[in-house]
PDB file of N, CA and C in Angstrom:
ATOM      1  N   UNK F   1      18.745 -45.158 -48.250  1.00  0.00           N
ATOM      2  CA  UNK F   1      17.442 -45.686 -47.910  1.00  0.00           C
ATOM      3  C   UNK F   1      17.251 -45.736 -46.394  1.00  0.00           C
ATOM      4  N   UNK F   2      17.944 -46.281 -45.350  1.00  0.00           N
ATOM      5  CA  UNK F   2      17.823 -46.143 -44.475  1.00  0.00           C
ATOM      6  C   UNK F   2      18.060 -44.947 -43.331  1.00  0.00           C
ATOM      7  N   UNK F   3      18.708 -43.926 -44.037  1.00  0.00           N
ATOM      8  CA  UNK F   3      18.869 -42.458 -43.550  1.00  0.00           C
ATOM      9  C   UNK F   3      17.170 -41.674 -43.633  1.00  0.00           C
ATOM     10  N   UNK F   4      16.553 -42.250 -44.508  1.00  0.00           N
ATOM     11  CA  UNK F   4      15.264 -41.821 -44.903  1.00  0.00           C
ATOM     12  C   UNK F   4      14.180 -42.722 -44.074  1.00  0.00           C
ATOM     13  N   UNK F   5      14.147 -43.880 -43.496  1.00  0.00           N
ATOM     14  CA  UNK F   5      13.604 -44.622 -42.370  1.00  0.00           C
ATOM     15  C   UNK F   5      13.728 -44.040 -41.071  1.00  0.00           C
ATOM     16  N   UNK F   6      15.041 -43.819 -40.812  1.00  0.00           N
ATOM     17  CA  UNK F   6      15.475 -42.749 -39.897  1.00  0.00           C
ATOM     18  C   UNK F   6      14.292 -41.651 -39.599  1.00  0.00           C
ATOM     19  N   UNK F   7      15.067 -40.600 -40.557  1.00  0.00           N
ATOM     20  CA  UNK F   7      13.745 -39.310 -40.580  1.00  0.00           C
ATOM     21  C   UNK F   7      12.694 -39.919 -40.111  1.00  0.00           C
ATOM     22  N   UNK F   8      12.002 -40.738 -41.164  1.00  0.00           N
ATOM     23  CA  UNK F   8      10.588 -40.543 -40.836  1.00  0.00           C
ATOM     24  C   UNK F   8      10.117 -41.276 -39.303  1.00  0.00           C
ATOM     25  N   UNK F   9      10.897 -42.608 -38.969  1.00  0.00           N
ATOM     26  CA  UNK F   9      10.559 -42.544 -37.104  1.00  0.00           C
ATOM     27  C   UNK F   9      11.212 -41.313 -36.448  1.00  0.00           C
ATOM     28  N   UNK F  10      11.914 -40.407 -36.863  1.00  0.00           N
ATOM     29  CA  UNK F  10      12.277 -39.204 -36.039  1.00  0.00           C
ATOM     30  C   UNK F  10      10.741 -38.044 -36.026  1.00  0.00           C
ATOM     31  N   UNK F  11      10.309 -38.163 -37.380  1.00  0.00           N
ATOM     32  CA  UNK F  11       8.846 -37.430 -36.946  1.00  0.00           C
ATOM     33  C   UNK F  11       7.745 -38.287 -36.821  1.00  0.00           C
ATOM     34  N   UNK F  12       7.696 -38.891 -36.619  1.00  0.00           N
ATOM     35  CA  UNK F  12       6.147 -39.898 -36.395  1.00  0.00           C
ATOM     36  C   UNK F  12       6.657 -40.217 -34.298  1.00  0.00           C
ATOM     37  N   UNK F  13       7.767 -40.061 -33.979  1.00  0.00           N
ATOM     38  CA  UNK F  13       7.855 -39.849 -32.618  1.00  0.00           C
ATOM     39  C   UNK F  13       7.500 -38.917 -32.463  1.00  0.00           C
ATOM     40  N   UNK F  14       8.120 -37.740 -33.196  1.00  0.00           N
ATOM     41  CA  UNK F  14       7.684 -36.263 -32.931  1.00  0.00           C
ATOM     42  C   UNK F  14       6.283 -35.667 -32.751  1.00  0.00           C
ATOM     43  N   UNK F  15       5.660 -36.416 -33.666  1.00  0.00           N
ATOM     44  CA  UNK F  15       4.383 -36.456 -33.336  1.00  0.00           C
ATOM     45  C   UNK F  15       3.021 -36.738 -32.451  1.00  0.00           C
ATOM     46  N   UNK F  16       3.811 -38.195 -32.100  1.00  0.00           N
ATOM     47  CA  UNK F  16       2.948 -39.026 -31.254  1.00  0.00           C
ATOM     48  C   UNK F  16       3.373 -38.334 -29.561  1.00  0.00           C
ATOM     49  N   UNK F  17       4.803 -37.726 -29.347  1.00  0.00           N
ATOM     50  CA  UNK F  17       4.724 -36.853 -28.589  1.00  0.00           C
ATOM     51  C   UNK F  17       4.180 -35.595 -28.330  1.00  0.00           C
ATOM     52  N   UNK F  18       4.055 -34.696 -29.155  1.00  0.00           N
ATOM     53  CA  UNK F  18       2.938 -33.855 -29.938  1.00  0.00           C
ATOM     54  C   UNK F  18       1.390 -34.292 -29.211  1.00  0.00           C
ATOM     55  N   UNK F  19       1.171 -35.060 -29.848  1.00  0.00           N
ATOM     56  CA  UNK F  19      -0.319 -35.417 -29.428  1.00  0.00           C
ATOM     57  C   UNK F  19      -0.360 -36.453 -27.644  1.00  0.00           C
ATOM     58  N   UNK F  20       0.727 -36.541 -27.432  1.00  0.00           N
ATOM     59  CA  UNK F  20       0.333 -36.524 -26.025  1.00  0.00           C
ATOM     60  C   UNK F  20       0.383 -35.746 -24.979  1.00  0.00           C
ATOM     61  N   UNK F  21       1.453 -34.884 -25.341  1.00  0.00           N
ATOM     62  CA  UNK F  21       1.313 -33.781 -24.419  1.00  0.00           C
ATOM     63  C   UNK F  21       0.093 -32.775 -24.823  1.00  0.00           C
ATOM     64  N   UNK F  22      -0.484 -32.528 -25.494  1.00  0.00           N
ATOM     65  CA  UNK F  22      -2.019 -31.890 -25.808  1.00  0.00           C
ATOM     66  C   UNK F  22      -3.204 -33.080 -24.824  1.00  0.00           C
ATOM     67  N   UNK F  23      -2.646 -34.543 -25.434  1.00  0.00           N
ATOM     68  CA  UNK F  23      -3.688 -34.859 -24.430  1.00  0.00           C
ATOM     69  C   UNK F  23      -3.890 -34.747 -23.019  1.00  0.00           C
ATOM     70  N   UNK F  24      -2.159 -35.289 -22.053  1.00  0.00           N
ATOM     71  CA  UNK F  24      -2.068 -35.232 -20.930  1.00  0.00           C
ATOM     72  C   UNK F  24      -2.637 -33.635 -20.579  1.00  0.00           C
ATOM     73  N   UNK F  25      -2.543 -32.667 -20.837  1.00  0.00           N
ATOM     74  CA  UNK F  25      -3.333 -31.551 -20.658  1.00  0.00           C
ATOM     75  C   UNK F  25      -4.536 -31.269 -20.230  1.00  0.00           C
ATOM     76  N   UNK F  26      -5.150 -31.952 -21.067  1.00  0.00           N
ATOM     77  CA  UNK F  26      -6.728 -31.301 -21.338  1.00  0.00           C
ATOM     78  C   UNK F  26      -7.146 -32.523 -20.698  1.00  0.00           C
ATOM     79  N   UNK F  27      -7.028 -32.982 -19.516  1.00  0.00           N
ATOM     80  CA  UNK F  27      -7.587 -34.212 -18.787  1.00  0.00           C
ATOM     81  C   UNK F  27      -7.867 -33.883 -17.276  1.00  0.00           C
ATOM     82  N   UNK F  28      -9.066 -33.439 -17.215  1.00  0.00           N
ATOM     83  CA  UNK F  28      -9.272 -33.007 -15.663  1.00  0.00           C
ATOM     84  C   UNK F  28      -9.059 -34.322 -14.483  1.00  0.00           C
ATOM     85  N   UNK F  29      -8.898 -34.132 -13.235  1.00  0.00           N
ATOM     86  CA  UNK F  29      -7.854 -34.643 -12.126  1.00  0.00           C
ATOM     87  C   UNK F  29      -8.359 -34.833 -11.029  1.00  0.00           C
ATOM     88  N   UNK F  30      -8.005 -35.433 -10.075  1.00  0.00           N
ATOM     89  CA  UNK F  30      -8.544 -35.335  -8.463  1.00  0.00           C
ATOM     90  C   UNK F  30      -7.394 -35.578  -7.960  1.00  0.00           C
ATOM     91  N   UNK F  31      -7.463 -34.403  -6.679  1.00  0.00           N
ATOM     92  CA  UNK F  31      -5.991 -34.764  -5.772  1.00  0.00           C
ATOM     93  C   UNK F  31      -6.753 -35.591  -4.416  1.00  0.00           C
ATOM     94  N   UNK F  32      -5.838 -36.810  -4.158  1.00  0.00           N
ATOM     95  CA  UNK F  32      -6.578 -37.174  -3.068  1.00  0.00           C
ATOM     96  C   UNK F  32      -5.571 -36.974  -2.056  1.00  0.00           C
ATOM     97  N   UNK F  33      -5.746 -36.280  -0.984  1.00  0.00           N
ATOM     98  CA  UNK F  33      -5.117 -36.338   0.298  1.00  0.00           C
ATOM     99  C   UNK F  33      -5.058 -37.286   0.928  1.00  0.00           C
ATOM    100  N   UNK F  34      -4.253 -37.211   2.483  1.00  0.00           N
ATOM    101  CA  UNK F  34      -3.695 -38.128   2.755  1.00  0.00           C
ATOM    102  C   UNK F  34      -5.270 -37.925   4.004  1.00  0.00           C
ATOM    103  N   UNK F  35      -5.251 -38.586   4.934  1.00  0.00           N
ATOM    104  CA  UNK F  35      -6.104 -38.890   6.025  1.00  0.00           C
ATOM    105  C   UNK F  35      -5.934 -37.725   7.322  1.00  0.00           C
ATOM    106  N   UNK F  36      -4.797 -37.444   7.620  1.00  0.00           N
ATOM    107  CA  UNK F  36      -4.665 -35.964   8.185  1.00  0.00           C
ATOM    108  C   UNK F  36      -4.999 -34.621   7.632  1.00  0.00           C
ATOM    109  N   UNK F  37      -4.961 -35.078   6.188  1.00  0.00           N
ATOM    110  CA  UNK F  37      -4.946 -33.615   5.512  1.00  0.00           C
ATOM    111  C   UNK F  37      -6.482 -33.277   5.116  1.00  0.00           C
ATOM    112  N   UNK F  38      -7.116 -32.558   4.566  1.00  0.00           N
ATOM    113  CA  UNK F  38      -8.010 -32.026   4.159  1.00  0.00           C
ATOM    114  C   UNK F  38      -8.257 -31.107   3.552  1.00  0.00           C
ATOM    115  N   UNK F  39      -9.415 -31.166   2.710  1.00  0.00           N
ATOM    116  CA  UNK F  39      -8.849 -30.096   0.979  1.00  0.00           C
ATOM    117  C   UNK F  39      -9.220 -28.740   1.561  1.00  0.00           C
ATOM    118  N   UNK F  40     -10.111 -28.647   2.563  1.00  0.00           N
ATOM    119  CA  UNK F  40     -10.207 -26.390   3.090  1.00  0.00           C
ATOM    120  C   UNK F  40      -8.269 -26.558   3.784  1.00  0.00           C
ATOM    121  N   UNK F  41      -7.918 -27.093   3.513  1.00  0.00           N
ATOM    122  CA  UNK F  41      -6.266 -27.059   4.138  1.00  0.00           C
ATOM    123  C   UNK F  41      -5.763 -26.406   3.216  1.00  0.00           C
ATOM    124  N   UNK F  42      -5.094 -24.681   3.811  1.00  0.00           N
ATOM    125  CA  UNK F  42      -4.959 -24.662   2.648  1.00  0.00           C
ATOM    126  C   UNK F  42      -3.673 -24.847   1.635  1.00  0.00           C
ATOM    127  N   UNK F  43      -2.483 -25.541   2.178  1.00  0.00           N
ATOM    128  CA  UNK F  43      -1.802 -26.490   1.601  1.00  0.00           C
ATOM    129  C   UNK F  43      -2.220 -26.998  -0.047  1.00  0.00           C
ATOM    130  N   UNK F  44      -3.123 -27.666   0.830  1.00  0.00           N
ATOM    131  CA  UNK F  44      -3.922 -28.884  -0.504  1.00  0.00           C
ATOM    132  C   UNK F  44      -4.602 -27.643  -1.682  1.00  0.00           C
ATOM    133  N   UNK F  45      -5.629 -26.933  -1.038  1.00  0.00           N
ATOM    134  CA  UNK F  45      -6.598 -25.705  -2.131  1.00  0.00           C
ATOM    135  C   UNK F  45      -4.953 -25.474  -2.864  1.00  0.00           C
ATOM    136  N   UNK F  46      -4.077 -25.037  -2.449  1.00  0.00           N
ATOM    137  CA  UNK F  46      -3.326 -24.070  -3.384  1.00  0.00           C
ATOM    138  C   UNK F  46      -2.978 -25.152  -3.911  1.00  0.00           C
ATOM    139  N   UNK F  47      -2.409 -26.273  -3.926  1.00  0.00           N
ATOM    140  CA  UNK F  47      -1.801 -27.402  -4.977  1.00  0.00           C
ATOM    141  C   UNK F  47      -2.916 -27.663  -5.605  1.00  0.00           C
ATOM    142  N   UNK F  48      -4.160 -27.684  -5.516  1.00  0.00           N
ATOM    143  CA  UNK F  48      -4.992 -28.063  -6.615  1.00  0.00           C
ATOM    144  C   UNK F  48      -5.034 -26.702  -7.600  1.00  0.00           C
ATOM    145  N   UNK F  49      -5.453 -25.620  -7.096  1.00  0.00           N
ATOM    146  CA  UNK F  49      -5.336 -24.269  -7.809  1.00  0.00           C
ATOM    147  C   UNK F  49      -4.506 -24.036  -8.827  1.00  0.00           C
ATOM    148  N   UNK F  50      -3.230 -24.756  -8.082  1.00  0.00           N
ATOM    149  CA  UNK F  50      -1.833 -25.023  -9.311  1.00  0.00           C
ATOM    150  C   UNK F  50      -1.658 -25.393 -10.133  1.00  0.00           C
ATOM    151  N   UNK F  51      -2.043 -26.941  -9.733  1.00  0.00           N
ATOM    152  CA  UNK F  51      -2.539 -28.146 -11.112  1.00  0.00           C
ATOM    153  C   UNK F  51      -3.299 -27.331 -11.740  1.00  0.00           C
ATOM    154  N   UNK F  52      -4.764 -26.916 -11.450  1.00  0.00           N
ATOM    155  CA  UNK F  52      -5.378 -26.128 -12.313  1.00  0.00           C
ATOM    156  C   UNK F  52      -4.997 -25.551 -13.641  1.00  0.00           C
ATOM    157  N   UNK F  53      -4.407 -24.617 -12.814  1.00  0.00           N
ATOM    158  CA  UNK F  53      -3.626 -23.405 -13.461  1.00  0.00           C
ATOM    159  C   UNK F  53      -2.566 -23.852 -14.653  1.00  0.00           C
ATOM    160  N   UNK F  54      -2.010 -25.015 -14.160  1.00  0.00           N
ATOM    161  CA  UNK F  54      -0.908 -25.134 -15.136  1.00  0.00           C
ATOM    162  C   UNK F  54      -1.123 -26.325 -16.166  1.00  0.00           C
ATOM    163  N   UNK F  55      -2.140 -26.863 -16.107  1.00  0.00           N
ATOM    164  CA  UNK F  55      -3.031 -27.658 -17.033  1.00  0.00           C
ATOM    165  C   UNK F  55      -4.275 -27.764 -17.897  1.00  0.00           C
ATOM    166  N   UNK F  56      -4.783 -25.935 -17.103  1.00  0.00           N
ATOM    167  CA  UNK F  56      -6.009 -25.667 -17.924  1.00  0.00           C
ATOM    168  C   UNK F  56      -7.167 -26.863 -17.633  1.00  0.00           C
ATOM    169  N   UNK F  57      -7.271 -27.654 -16.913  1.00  0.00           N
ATOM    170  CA  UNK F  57      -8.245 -28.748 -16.831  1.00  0.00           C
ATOM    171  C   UNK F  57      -8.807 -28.368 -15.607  1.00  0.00           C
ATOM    172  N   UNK F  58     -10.287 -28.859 -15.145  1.00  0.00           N
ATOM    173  CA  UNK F  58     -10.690 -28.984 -14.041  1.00  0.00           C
ATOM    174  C   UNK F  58     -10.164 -29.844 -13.098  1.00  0.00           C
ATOM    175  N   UNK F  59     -10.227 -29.371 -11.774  1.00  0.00           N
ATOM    176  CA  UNK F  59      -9.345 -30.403 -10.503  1.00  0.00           C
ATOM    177  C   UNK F  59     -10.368 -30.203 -10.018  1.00  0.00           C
ATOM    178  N   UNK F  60     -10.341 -31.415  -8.724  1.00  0.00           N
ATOM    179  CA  UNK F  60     -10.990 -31.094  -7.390  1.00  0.00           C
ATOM    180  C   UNK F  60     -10.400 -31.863  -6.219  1.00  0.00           C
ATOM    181  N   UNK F  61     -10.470 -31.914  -5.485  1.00  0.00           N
ATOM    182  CA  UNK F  61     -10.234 -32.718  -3.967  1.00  0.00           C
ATOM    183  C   UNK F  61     -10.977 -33.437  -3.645  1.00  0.00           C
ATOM    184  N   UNK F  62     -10.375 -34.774  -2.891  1.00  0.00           N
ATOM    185  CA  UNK F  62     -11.237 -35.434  -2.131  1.00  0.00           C
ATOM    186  C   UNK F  62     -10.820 -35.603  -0.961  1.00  0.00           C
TER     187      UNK F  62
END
């Protein structure tokens, strides 16, 4: 009985991890720089471009 309690919190974690990494994804972002920096820097453009890129979500700078 309890080998079978087991399992099932082994997939209902599995899951709820599952559905957060789909969410953390699809959640567009803002990078905020520091006070020297500025987003035509292009430092900052390519780290937002990145995030972009590797999250599929909209970014922008402030």
């Amino acid at each position: 009985m309890e080998e079978k309690g087991l399992i099932k919190q082994f997939w209902v974690a599995v899951v709820a991890v599952a559905l957060l990494i789909h969410v953390s994804v699809s959640v567009p972002f803002v990078v905020l720089h520091g006070i020297t920096a500025a987003c035509s820097d292009p430092t900052n453009a390519n780290f937002t471009q990145l995030l972009m890129n590797l999250s599929g979500s909209q970014g922008s700078c402030l």
